[in-house]
Tab-separated table of C-alpha atoms and ligand atoms in Angstrom:
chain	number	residue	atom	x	y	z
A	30	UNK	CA	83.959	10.751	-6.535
A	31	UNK	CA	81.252	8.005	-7.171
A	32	UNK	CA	77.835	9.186	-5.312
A	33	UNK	CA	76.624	5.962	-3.847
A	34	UNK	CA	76.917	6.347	-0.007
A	35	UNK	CA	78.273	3.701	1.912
A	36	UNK	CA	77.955	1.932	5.201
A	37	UNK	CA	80.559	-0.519	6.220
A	38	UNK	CA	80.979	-2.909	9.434
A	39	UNK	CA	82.853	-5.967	10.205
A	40	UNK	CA	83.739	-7.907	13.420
A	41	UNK	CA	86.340	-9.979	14.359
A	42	UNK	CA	85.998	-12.683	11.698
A	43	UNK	CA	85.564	-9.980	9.080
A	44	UNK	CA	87.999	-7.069	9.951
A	45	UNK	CA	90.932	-7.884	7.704
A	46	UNK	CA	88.537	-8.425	4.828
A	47	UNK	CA	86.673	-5.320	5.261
A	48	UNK	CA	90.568	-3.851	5.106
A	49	UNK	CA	90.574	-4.715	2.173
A	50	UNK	CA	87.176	-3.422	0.945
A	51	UNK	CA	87.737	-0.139	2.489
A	52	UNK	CA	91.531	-0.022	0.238
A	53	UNK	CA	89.112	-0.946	-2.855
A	54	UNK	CA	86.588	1.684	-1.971
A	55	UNK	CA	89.239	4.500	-1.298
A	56	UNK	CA	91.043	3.130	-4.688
A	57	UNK	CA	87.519	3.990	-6.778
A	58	UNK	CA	86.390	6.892	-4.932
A	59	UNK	CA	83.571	5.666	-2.894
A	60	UNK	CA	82.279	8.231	-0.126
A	61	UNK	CA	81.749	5.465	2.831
A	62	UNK	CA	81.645	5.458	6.326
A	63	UNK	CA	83.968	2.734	8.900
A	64	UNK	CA	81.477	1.654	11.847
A	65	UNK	CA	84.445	-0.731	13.143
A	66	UNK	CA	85.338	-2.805	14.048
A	67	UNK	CA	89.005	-1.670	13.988
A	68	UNK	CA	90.947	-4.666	14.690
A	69	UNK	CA	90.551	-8.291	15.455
A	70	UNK	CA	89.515	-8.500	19.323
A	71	UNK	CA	86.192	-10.235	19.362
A	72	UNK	CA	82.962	-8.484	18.891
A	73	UNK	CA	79.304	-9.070	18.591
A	74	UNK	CA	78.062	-8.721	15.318
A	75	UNK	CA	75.006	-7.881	15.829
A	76	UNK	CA	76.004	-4.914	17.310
A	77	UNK	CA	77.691	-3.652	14.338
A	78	UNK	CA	74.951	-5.303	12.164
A	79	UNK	CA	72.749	-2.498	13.631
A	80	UNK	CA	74.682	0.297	13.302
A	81	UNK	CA	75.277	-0.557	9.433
A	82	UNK	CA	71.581	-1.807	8.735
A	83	UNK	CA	69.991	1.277	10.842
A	84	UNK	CA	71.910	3.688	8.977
A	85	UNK	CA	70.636	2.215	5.458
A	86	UNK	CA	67.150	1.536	7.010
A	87	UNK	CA	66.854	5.538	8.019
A	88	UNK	CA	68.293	6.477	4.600
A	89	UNK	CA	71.278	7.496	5.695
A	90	UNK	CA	73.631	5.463	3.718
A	91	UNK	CA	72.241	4.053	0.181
A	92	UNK	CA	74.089	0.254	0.463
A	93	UNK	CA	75.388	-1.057	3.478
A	94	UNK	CA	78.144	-4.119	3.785
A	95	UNK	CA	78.877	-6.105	6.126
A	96	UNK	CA	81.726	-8.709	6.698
A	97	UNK	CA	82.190	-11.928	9.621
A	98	UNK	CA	82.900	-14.950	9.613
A	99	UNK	CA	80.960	-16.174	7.021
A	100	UNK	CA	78.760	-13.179	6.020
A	101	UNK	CA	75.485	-15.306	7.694
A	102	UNK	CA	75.046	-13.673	11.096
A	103	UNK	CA	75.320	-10.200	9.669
A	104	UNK	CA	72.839	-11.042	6.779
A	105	UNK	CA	70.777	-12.386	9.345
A	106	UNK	CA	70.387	-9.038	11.311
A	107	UNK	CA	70.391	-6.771	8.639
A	108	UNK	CA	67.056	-8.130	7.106
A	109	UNK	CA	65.617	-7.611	10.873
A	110	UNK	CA	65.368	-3.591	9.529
A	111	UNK	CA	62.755	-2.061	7.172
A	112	UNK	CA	63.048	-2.130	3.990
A	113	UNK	CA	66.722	-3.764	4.430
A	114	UNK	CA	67.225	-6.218	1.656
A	115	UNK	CA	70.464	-7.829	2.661
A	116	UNK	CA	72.224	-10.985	0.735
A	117	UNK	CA	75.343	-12.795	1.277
A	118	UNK	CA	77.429	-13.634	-1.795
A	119	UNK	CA	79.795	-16.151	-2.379
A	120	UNK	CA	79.812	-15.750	-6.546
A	121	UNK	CA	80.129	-13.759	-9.500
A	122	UNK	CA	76.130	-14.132	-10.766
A	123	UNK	CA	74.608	-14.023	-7.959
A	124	UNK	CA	76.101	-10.563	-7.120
A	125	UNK	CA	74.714	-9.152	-10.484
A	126	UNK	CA	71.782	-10.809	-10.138
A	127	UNK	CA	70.481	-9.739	-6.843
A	128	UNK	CA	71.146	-6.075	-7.914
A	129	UNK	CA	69.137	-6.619	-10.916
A	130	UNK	CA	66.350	-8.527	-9.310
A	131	UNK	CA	66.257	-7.750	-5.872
A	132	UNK	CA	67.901	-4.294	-5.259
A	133	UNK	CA	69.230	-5.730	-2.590
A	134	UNK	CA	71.198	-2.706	-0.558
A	135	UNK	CA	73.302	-4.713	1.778
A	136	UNK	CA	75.769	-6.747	1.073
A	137	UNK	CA	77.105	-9.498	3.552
A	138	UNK	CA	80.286	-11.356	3.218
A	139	UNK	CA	82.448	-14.225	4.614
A	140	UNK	CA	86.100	-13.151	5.987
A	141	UNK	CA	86.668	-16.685	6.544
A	142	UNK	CA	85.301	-18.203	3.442
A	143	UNK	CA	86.288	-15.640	0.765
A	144	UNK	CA	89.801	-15.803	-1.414
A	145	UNK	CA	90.631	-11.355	-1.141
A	146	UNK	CA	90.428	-11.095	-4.724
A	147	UNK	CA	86.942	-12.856	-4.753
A	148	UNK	CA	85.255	-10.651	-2.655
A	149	UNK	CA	86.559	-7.211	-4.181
A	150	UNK	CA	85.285	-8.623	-7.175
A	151	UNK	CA	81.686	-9.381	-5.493
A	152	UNK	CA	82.271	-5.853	-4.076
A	153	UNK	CA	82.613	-4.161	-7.865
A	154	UNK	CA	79.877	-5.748	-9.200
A	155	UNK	CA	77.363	-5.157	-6.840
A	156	UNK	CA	78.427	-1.528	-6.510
A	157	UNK	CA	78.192	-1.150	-9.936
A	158	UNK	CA	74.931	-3.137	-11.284
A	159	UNK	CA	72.093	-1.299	-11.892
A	160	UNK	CA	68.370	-2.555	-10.254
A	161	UNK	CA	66.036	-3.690	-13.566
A	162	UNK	CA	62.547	-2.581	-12.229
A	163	UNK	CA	59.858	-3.283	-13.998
A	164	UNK	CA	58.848	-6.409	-12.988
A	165	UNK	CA	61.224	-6.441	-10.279
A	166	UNK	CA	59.615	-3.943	-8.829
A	167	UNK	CA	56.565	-5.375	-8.191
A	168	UNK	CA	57.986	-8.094	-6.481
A	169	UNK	CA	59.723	-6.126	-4.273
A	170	UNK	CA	56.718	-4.211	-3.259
A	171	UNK	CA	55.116	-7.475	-2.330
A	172	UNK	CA	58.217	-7.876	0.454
A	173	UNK	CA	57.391	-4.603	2.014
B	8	RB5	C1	82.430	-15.117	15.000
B	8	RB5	O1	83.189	-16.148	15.515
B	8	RB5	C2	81.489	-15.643	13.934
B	8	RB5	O2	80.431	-16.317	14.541
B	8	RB5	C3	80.969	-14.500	13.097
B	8	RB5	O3	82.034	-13.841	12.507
B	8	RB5	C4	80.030	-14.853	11.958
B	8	RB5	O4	80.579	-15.843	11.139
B	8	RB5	C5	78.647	-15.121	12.339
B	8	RB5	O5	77.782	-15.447	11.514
């Protein structure tokens, strides 16, 4: 069993994407938890943004993702909470590099923009990459 904690939300645009994460997640023994939605009738993200973003925020859950459409409005929310540091990710670096450089703990992505494979791979990497610190660190104190 891997010992990150995970939150994970979706709406409409995002459910058969997050599907797929959750098949990935069970696959590598993730411990997560499913805040819906559970199928593909319309839903507000924001509404699930909260749940998923409040549960991280309160320390609940150590990462958070978070797939719609496009992985925007949920990104959008998400960095409404304290000490939320939310991206969206579309490629390969950017998903290693915002672990090492930004911690970032949620993780936003586009059901209608991203090939399956591409986003599992997103998924793995920013599950997996460590936060640098150091200098980092700093940086991200100056946020809070
Ligand atoms: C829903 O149609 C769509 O707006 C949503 O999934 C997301 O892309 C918002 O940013």
């Amino acid at each position: 069993m891997n010992k990150l904690k995970i939150a994970i939300g979706c709406d409409h645009g995002g459910f058969l994407l997050k599907q797929k994460i959750i098949e990935f997640l069970d696959k590598n023994g993730y411990e997560y938890k499913d805040f819906g939605s559970f199928d593909e009738e319309a839903v507000d993200y924001p509404v699930i943004a909260k749940q998923v973003s409040g549960a991280v925020s309160n320390k609940e859950f150590e990462r958070g993702i978070l797939v719609c459409g496009t992985g925007l409005g949920m990104s959008i929310v998400a960095n409404k909470f304290k000490g939320i540091r939310a991206v969206c990710l579309e490629n390969k670096f950017s998903a290693k590099a915002t672990r090492e450089h930004n911690d970032s703990n949620v993780l936003c992505l586009g059901g209608r923009i991203l090939k399956d494979d591409l986003a599992l791979e997103l998924v793995d990497i920013w599950l997996t990459t460590e936060f640098q610190g150091g200098r980092h660190q700093k940086r991200i104190d100056m946020i809070e």
